[in-house]
Short mmCIF file of C-alpha atoms in Angstrom, two decimals:
data_model
loop_
_atom_site.label_atom_id
_atom_site.label_comp_id
_atom_site.label_asym_id
_atom_site.label_seq_id
_atom_site.Cartn_x
_atom_site.Cartn_y
_atom_site.Cartn_z
CA MET A 1 82.65 125.27 93.22
CA ARG A 2 81.68 124.72 96.86
CA THR A 3 81.42 121.00 96.23
CA ARG A 4 84.95 120.87 94.81
CA ARG A 5 86.33 122.88 97.70
CA SER A 6 84.57 120.64 100.22
CA ALA A 7 85.86 117.55 98.42
CA ARG A 8 89.40 118.97 98.52
CA TRP A 9 89.22 119.50 102.29
CA LEU A 10 87.66 116.10 102.89
CA ARG A 11 90.29 114.45 100.70
CA ARG A 12 93.05 116.10 102.73
CA LEU A 13 91.33 115.04 105.94
CA ALA A 14 91.01 111.46 104.64
CA ILE A 15 94.72 111.39 103.77
CA ALA A 16 95.54 112.60 107.28
CA MET A 17 93.21 109.92 108.68
CA ILE A 18 95.01 107.22 106.70
CA VAL A 19 98.31 108.28 108.21
CA LEU A 20 96.83 108.56 111.70
CA VAL A 21 94.98 105.24 111.53
CA GLU A 22 97.95 103.33 110.15
CA VAL A 23 100.37 104.76 112.74
CA ALA A 24 97.88 104.05 115.54
CA PHE A 25 97.39 100.44 114.44
CA LEU A 26 101.14 99.89 114.03
CA PHE A 27 101.73 101.31 117.50
CA ALA A 28 98.94 99.21 119.01
CA ALA A 29 100.21 96.06 117.31
CA ALA A 30 103.71 96.73 118.62
CA LEU A 31 102.31 97.19 122.13
CA VAL A 32 100.29 94.00 121.96
CA ALA A 33 103.12 91.97 120.43
CA GLY A 34 105.45 93.18 123.18
CA GLY A 35 102.95 92.36 125.88
CA GLY A 36 102.85 96.02 126.97
CA ALA A 37 99.17 96.67 126.37
CA ALA A 38 97.92 95.23 129.64
CA GLY A 39 97.40 97.55 132.58
CA GLY A 40 99.10 100.63 131.16
CA ALA A 41 97.84 104.06 130.22
CA ILE A 42 97.00 102.71 126.76
CA SER A 43 94.79 99.69 126.29
CA THR A 44 93.78 97.68 123.27
CA ASP A 45 90.97 95.19 122.94
CA THR A 46 92.31 92.06 121.30
CA ALA A 47 89.56 89.69 122.47
CA HIS A 48 91.89 87.92 124.91
CA LEU A 49 94.05 86.68 122.08
CA PRO A 50 97.68 85.72 122.54
CA PRO A 51 100.07 88.57 121.68
CA TRP A 52 100.99 87.26 118.21
CA ALA A 53 97.35 86.85 117.20
CA GLY A 54 96.27 90.18 118.68
CA ALA A 55 99.05 91.99 116.84
CA ALA A 56 98.20 90.20 113.58
CA CYS A 57 94.50 91.13 113.93
CA LEU A 58 95.37 94.77 114.55
CA LEU A 59 97.77 94.93 111.59
CA ILE A 60 95.36 93.26 109.16
CA PHE A 61 92.40 95.36 110.32
CA GLY A 62 94.49 98.52 110.01
CA LEU A 63 95.51 97.52 106.49
CA LEU A 64 91.89 96.88 105.46
CA VAL A 65 90.73 100.22 106.84
CA GLY A 66 93.65 101.94 105.07
CA VAL A 67 92.66 100.39 101.74
CA ALA A 68 89.05 101.51 102.27
CA LEU A 69 90.19 105.05 103.05
CA ALA A 70 92.41 105.05 99.94
CA HIS A 71 89.29 104.39 97.84
CA LEU A 72 87.61 107.28 99.62
CA VAL A 73 90.56 109.56 98.80
CA ARG A 74 90.31 108.61 95.11
CA MET A 75 86.57 109.22 95.13
CA LEU A 76 87.00 112.67 96.69
CA GLY A 77 89.72 113.44 94.13
CA LYS A 78 87.26 112.75 91.31
CA ILE A 79 84.67 114.99 92.93
CA GLU A 80 87.32 117.69 93.31
CA GLN A 81 88.01 117.42 89.57
CA GLY A 82 84.31 117.90 88.83
CA ALA A 83 83.38 114.30 87.95
CA LEU A 84 80.45 114.14 90.35
CA PHE A 85 78.75 111.02 89.01
CA ALA A 86 81.89 109.10 88.02
CA THR A 87 82.61 108.15 91.61
CA ALA A 88 80.55 104.97 91.86
CA ARG A 89 83.51 102.60 91.44
CA GLU A 90 85.49 104.25 94.23
CA LEU A 91 82.46 104.44 96.52
CA ARG A 92 81.79 100.75 95.88
CA GLY A 93 85.44 99.99 96.63
CA PHE A 94 85.25 101.99 99.85
CA ALA A 95 82.10 100.12 100.90
CA LEU A 96 83.56 96.74 99.93
CA TRP A 97 86.81 97.19 101.86
CA LEU A 98 84.97 98.64 104.84
CA PHE A 99 82.68 95.58 104.75
CA VAL A 100 85.70 93.27 104.63
CA ALA A 101 87.25 95.14 107.59
CA VAL A 102 84.09 94.85 109.69
CA LEU A 103 83.65 91.20 108.76
CA PHE A 104 87.30 90.57 109.63
CA SER A 105 86.87 92.28 113.01
CA ILE A 106 83.97 89.94 113.77
CA LEU A 107 85.36 86.66 112.43
CA ALA A 108 89.12 86.92 112.93
CA PRO A 109 89.30 86.79 116.75
CA PRO A 110 87.49 83.44 117.04
CA LEU A 111 89.50 82.04 114.13
CA PHE A 112 92.74 83.10 115.79
CA GLN A 113 91.49 81.63 119.10
CA LEU A 114 90.84 78.32 117.36
CA ALA A 115 94.24 78.45 115.65
CA ASP A 116 95.96 79.15 118.97
CA GLY A 117 94.19 76.19 120.55
CA ALA A 118 95.07 73.93 117.63
CA LEU A 119 98.70 74.98 117.83
CA GLY A 120 98.82 74.16 121.52
CA GLY A 121 98.85 77.77 122.65
CA THR A 122 98.06 79.17 126.06
CA GLY A 123 94.49 80.12 125.17
CA ALA A 124 91.32 78.61 126.59
CA HIS A 125 90.94 76.35 123.51
CA ARG A 126 87.57 77.84 122.69
CA ALA A 127 86.35 80.51 120.35
CA THR A 128 83.98 83.33 121.17
CA LEU A 129 82.12 85.00 118.32
CA THR A 130 80.88 88.46 119.28
CA ALA A 131 79.04 91.05 117.24
CA ASP A 132 77.45 94.08 118.81
CA SER A 133 75.12 96.87 117.73
CA ASP A 134 78.08 98.91 116.45
CA ASP A 135 78.90 96.13 114.00
CA ALA A 136 75.27 95.89 112.90
CA LEU A 137 75.09 99.66 112.38
CA MET A 138 78.33 99.65 110.37
CA LEU A 139 77.00 96.87 108.14
CA LEU A 140 73.78 98.83 107.60
CA ILE A 141 75.73 101.97 106.66
CA ILE A 142 77.94 99.96 104.32
CA GLY A 143 74.83 98.57 102.62
CA LEU A 144 73.53 102.11 102.21
CA LEU A 145 76.85 103.19 100.65
CA ALA A 146 76.64 100.28 98.18
CA LEU A 147 73.12 101.39 97.24
CA ILE A 148 74.31 104.97 96.73
CA ALA A 149 77.09 103.65 94.48
CA ARG A 150 74.45 101.92 92.33
CA LEU A 151 72.44 105.14 92.18
CA LEU A 152 75.55 107.03 91.06
CA GLU A 153 76.10 104.47 88.29
CA ALA A 154 72.52 104.99 87.11
CA ALA A 155 73.01 108.78 87.22
CA GLN A 156 76.21 108.45 85.18
CA GLU A 157 74.36 106.39 82.55
CA VAL A 158 71.66 109.07 82.32
CA ALA A 159 74.33 111.79 82.02
CA ASP A 160 76.12 109.80 79.27
CA ASP A 161 72.84 109.31 77.37
CA ALA A 162 72.03 113.02 77.66
CA ALA A 163 75.49 113.95 76.37
CA GLN A 164 74.99 111.78 73.27
CA ILE A 165 71.71 113.49 72.43
CA VAL A 166 73.27 116.93 72.21
#
């Protein structure tokens, strides 16, 4: 019962986070696209990309994080309904989309820098690939989530086998 109640609260929190994250990324993309992100009370880190590329990166990253959180909401909904071990698919989806979002955040800025240079943009015509310890930690946590999803699948198989015996 406590698990279901906790899952309900976490699901509601995750839904609120989806709304908050998506609004924040839309707002940030609008700021960057309008050139209003530099020097104001609000700042965004768009890896020195031109406004169109910075806004595109923010929108795509926000979309990827939103999709990952939607998988988390579905997983928490299953837990709330009492299907504790039947959550592996949603957990794997959450981990996959989170992985894609982190990979995008690492690879997209240099790709957009190269595209801007190829299109004759105002950029420095070079690409800078950066990955920091936060990215490495996120990738490690994502790998752990994928492992937990596999363990849940194995637990579901054991539960299904036990149900057939009775």
